[in-house]
mmCIF file of C-alpha atoms in Angstrom:
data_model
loop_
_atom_site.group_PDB
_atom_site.id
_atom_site.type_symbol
_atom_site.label_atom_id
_atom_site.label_comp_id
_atom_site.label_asym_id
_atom_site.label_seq_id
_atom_site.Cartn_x
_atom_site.Cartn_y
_atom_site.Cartn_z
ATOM 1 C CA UNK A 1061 14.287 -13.042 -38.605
ATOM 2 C CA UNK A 1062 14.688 -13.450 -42.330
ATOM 3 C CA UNK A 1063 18.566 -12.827 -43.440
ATOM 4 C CA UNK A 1064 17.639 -9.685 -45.697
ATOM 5 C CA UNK A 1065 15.620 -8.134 -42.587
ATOM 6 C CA UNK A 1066 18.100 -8.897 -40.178
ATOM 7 C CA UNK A 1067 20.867 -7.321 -43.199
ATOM 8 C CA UNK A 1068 18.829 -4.373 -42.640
ATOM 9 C CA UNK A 1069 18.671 -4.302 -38.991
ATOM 10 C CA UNK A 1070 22.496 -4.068 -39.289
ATOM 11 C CA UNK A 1071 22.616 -1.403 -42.049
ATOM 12 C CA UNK A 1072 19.952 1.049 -40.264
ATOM 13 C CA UNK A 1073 21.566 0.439 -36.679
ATOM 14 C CA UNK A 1074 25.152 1.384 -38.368
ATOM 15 C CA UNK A 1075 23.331 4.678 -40.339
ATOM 16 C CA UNK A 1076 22.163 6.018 -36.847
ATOM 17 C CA UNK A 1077 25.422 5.242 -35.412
ATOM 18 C CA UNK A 1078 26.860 7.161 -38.221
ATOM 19 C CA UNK A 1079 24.045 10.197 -37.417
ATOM 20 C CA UNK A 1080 24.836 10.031 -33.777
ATOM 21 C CA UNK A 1081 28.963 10.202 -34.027
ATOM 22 C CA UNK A 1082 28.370 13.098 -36.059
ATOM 23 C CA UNK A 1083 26.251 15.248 -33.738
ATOM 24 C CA UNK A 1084 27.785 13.912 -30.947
ATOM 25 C CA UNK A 1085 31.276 14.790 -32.011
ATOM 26 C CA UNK A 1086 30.435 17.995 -34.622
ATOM 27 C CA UNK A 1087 32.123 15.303 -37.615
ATOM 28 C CA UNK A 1088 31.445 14.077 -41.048
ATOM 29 C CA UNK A 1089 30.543 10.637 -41.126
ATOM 30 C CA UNK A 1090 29.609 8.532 -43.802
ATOM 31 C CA UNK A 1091 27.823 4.792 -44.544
ATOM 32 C CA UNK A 1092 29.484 2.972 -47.067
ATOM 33 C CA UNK A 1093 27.891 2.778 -50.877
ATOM 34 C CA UNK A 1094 24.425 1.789 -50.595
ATOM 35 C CA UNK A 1095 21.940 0.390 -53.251
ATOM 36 C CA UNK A 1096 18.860 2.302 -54.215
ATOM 37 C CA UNK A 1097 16.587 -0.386 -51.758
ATOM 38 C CA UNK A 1098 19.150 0.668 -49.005
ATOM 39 C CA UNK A 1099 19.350 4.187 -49.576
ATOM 40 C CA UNK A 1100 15.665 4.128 -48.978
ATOM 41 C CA UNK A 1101 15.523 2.781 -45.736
ATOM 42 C CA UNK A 1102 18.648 4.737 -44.529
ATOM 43 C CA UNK A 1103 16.687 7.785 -45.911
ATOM 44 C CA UNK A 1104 13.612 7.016 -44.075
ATOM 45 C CA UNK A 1105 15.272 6.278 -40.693
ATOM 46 C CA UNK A 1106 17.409 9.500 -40.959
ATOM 47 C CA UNK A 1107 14.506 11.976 -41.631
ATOM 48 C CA UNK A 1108 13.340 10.547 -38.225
ATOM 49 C CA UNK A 1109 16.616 10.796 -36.774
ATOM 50 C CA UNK A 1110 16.806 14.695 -38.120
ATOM 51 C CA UNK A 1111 13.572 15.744 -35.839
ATOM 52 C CA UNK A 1112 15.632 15.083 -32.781
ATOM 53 C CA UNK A 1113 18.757 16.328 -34.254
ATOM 54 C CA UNK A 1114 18.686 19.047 -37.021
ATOM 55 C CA UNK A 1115 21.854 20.310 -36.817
ATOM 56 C CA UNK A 1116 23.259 17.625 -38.568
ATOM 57 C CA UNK A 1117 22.239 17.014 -42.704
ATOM 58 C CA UNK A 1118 21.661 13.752 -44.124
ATOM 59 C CA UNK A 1119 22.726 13.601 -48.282
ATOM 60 C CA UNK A 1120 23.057 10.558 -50.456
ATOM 61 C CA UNK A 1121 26.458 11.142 -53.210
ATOM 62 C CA UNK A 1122 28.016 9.160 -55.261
ATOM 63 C CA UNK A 1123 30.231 11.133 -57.081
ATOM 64 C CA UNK A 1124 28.288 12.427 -60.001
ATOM 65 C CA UNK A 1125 24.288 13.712 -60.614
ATOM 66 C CA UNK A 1126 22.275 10.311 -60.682
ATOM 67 C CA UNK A 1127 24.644 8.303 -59.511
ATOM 68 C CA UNK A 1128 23.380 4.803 -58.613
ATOM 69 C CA UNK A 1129 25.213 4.062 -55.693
ATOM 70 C CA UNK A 1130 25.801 6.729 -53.438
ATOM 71 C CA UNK A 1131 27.041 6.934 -49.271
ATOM 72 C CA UNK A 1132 24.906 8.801 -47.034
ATOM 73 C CA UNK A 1133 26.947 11.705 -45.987
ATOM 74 C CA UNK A 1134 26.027 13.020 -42.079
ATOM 75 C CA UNK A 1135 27.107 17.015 -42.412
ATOM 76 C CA UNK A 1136 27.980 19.221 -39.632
ATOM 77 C CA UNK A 1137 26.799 22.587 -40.840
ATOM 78 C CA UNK A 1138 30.580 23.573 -41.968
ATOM 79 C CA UNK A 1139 30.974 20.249 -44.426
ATOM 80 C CA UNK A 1140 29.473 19.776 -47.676
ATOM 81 C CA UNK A 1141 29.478 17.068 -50.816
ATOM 82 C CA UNK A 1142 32.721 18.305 -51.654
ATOM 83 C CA UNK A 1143 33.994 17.057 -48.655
ATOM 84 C CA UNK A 1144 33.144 13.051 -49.284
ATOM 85 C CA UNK A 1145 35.324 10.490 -48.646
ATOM 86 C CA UNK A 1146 35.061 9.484 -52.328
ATOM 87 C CA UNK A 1147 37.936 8.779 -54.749
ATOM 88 C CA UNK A 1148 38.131 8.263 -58.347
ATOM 89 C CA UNK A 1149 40.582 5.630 -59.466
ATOM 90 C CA UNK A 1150 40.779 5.456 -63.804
ATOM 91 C CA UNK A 1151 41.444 1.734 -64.515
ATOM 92 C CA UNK A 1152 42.880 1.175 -68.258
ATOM 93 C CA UNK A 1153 43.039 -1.379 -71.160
ATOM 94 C CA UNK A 1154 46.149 -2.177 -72.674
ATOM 95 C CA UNK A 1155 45.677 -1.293 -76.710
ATOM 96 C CA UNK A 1156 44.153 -3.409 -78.379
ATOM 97 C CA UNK A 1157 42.231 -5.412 -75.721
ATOM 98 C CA UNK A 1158 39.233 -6.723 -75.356
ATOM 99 C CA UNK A 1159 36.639 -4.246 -73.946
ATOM 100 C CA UNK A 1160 35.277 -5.811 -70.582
ATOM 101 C CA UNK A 1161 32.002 -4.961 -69.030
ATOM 102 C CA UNK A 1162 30.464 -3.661 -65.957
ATOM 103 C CA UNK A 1163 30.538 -7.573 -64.960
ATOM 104 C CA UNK A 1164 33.876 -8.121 -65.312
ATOM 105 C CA UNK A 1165 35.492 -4.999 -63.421
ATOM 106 C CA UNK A 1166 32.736 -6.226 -60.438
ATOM 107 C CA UNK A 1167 33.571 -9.564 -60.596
ATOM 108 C CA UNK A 1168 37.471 -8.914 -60.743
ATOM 109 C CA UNK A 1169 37.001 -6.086 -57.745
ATOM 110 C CA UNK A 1170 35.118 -8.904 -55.135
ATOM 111 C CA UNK A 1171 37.356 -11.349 -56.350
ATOM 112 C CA UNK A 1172 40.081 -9.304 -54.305
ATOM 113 C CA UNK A 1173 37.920 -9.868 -51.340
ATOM 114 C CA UNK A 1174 36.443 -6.023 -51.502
ATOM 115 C CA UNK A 1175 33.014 -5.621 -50.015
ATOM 116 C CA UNK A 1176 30.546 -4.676 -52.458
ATOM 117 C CA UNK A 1177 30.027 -1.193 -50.078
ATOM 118 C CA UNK A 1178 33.239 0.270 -50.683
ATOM 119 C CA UNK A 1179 32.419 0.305 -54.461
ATOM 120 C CA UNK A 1180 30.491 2.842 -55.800
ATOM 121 C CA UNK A 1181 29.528 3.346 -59.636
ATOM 122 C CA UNK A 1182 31.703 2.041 -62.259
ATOM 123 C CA UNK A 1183 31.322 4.086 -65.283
ATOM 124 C CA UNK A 1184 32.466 2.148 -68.566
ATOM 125 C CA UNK A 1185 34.370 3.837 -70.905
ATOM 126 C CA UNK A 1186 36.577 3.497 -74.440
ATOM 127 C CA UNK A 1187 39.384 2.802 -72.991
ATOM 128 C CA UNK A 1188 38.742 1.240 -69.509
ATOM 129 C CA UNK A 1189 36.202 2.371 -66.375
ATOM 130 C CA UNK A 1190 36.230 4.971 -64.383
ATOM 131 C CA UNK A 1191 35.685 3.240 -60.389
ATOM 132 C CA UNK A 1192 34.096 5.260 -57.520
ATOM 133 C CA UNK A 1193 35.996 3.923 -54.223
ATOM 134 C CA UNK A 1194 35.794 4.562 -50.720
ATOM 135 C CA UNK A 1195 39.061 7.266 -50.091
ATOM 136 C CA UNK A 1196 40.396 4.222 -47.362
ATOM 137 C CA UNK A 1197 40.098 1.753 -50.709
ATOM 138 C CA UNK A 1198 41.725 3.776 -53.392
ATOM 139 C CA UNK A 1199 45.154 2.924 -52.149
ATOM 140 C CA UNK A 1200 44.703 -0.734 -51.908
ATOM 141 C CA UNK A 1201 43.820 -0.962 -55.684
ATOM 142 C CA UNK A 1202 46.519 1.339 -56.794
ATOM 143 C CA UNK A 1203 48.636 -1.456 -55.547
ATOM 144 C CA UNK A 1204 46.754 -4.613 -56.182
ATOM 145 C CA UNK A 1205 44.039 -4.072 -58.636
ATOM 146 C CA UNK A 1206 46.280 -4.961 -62.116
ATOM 147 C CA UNK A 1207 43.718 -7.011 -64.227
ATOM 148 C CA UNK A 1208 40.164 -7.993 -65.314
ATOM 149 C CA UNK A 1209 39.455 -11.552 -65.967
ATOM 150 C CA UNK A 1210 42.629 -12.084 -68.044
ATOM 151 C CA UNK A 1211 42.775 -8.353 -69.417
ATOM 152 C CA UNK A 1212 45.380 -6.567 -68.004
ATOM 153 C CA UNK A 1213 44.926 -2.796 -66.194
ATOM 154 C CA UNK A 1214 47.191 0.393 -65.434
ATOM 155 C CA UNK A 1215 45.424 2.241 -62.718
ATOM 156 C CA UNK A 1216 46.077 5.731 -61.489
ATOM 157 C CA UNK A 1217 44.471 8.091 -59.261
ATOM 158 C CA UNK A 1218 42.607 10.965 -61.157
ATOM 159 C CA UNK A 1219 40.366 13.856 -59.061
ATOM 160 C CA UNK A 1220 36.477 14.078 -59.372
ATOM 161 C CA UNK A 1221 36.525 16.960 -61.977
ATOM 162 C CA UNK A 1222 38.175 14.746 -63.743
ATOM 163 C CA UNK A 1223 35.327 11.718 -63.808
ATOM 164 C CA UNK A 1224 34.050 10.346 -67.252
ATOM 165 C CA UNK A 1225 30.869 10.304 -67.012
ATOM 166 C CA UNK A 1226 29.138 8.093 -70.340
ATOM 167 C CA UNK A 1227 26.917 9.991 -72.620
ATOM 168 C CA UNK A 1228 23.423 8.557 -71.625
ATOM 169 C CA UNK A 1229 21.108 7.730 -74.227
ATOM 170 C CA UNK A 1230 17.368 7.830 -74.044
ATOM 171 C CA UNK A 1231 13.832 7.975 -75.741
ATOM 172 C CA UNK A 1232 11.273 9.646 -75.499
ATOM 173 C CA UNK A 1233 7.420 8.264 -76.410
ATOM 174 C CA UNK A 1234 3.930 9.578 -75.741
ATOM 175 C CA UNK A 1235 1.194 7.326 -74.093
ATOM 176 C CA UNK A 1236 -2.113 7.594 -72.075
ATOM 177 C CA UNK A 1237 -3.262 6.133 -68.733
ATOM 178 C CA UNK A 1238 -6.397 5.957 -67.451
ATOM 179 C CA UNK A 1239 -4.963 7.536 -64.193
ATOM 180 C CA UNK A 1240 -1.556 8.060 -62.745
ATOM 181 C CA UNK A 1241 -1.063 5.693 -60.561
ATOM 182 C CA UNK A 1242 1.937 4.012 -59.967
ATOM 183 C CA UNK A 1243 1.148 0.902 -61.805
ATOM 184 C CA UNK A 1244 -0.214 2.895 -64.720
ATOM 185 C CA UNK A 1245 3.066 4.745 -65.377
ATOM 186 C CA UNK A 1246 5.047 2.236 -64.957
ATOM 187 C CA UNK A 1247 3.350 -0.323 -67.486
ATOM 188 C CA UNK A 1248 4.089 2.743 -70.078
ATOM 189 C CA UNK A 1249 7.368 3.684 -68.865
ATOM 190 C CA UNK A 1250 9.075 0.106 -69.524
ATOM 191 C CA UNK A 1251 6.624 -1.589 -71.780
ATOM 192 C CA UNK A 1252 5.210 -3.887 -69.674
ATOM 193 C CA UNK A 1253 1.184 -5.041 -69.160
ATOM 194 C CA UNK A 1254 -0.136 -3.619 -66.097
ATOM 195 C CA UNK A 1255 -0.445 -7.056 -64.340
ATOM 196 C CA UNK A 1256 4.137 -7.055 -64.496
ATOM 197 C CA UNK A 1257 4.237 -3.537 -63.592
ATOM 198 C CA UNK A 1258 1.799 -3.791 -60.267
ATOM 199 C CA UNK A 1259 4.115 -7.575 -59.363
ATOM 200 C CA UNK A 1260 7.073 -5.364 -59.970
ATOM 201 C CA UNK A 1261 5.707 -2.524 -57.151
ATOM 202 C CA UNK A 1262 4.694 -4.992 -54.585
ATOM 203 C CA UNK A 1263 8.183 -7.072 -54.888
ATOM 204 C CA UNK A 1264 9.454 -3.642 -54.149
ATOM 205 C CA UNK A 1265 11.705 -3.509 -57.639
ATOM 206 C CA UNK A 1266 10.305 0.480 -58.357
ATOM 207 C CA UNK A 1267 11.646 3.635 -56.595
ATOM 208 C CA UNK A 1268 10.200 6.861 -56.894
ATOM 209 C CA UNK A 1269 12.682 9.641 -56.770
ATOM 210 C CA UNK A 1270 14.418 6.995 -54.891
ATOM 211 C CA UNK A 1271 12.628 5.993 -52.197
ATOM 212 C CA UNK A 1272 11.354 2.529 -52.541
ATOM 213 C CA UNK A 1273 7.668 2.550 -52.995
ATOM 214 C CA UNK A 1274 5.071 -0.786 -52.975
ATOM 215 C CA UNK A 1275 2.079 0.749 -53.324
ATOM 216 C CA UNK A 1276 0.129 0.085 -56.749
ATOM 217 C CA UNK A 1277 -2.032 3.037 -56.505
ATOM 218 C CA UNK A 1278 0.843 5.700 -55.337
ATOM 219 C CA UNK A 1279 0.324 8.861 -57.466
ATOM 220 C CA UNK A 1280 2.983 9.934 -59.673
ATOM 221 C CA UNK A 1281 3.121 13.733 -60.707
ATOM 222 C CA UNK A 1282 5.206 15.392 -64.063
ATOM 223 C CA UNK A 1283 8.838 15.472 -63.312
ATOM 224 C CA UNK A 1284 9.529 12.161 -61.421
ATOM 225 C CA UNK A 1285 12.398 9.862 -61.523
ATOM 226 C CA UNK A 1286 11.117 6.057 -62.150
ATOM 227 C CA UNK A 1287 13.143 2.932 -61.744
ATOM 228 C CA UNK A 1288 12.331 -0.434 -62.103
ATOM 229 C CA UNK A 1289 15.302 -2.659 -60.773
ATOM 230 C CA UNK A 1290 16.726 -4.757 -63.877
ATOM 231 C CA UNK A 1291 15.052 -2.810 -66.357
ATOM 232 C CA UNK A 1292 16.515 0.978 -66.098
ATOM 233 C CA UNK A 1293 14.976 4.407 -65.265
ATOM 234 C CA UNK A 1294 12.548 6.741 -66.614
ATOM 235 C CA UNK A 1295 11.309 10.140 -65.799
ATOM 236 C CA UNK A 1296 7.449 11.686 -66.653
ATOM 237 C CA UNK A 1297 8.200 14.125 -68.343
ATOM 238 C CA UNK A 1298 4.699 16.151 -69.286
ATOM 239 C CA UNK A 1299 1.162 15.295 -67.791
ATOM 240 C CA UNK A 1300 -0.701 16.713 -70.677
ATOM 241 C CA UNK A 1301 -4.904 17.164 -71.173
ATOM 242 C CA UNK A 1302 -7.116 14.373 -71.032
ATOM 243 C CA UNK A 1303 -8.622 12.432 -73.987
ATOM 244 C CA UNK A 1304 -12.231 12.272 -74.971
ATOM 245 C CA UNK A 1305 -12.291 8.737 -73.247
ATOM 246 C CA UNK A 1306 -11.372 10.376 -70.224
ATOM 247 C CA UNK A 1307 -7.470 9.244 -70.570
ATOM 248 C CA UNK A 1308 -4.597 10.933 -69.693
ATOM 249 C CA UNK A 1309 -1.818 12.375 -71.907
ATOM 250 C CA UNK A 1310 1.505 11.752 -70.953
ATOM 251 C CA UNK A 1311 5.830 11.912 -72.569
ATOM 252 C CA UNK A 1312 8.029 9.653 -70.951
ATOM 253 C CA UNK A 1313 11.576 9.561 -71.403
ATOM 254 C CA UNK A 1314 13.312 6.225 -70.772
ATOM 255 C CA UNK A 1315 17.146 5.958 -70.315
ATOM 256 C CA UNK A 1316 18.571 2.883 -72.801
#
């Protein structure tokens, strides 16, 4: 077994765990932060599990509306969202330092030993980031988390209604395809020739309203989140007429 599939042998066999504590034992249970590649398979595995067991709910959250990382959340039918084991700690600059990166807070976080699953997003700001933590984490880097490279921090605590969330910027073009399929939409979406965009789907880098998809001809239909791993995310915005050549109109908008 190759180390990524046996990686997800692990992940799904803790997810169902997860799903069975909770029905078993009428609980909220959680995974840890998952990528959008493991949110897919956990998503897959508990729409099975939810045939045999639909009194519990299976939702991804990360803190925020499109959150990258998010924890699947198992939901007795009195729990909700609100009820996540989630915590927002607000990490801050010193005035007049440098302004680190999304690479530097990561780096500086697994340098503490931290598994890469109790971090959620980390939302870069003016002044500092904005961390997403697993609620048994938060303490830990209240207490030890006090710099960045060689940039020092002042942490506190700060509730979710609280979150800075960065103003996203995007664009919006107009194209054709000759059809929308996956590989079609995708060439448009991120600028890429068709030949990149259909390597891209079957190295399973694209998500479709994220769940992972691999297949070059997979229809996409107005409304749909794209993302291409490394490159960003998109959404189709209109599916317009067709063209006397038989193409199709379409408006994508593409998150910078």
């Amino acid at each position: 077994m190759r180390h990524e599939e046996k990686e997800d042998s692990i992940l799904l066999a803790a997810a169902e765990d997860k799903f069975r504590q909770c029905s078993q034992q009428y609980m909220l249970t959680n995974t840890g932060f998952l990528d959008l590649r493991q949110r897919s398979l956990v998503e897959a595995r508990c729409r099975q599990l939810e045939r045999s067991a639909p009194e519990v709910r299976c939702v991804f959250f990360g803190g925020y509306e499109d959150a990258e990382r998010t924890m699947a959340l198992f939901l007795p039918d009195y729990a909700s969202e609100e009820d996540a084991p989630l915590r927002v700690v607000r990490a801050e600059t010193l005035s007049g330092s440098a302004r680190l990166s999304h690479r530097d807070y990561l780096g500086s976080l697994t340098g503490l030993g931290i598994k890469r699953e109790m971090i959620g997003d980390i939302l870069i700001h003016e002044t500092g980031a904005d961390i997403l933590v697993l609620e048994e984490m938060a303490e830990f880097l209240l207490l030890h988390y006090s710099q960045a490279g060689r940039v020092a921090l002042k942490l506190k605590e700060v509730p979710l209604s609280e979150l800075r969330i960065p103003e996203v910027r995007s664009v919006t073009h107009k194209d054709t395809v000759a059809s929308l399929r996956l590989d079609n939409v995708i060439s448009s979406a991120f600028s890429l020739s068709r030949a990149k965009a259909a390597e891209a789907i079957r190295s399973g880098l694209v998500f479709v309203n994220s769940a992972q998809t691999e297949k070059t001809d997979a229809p996409v239909k107005e409304g749909d989140k794209l993302v291409l791993r490394g490159k960003g995310k998109a959404f189709l915005r209109e599916v317009g007429s067709r063209t006397r050549k038989d193409r199709i109109f379409i408006s994508i908008e593409r998150f910078l």
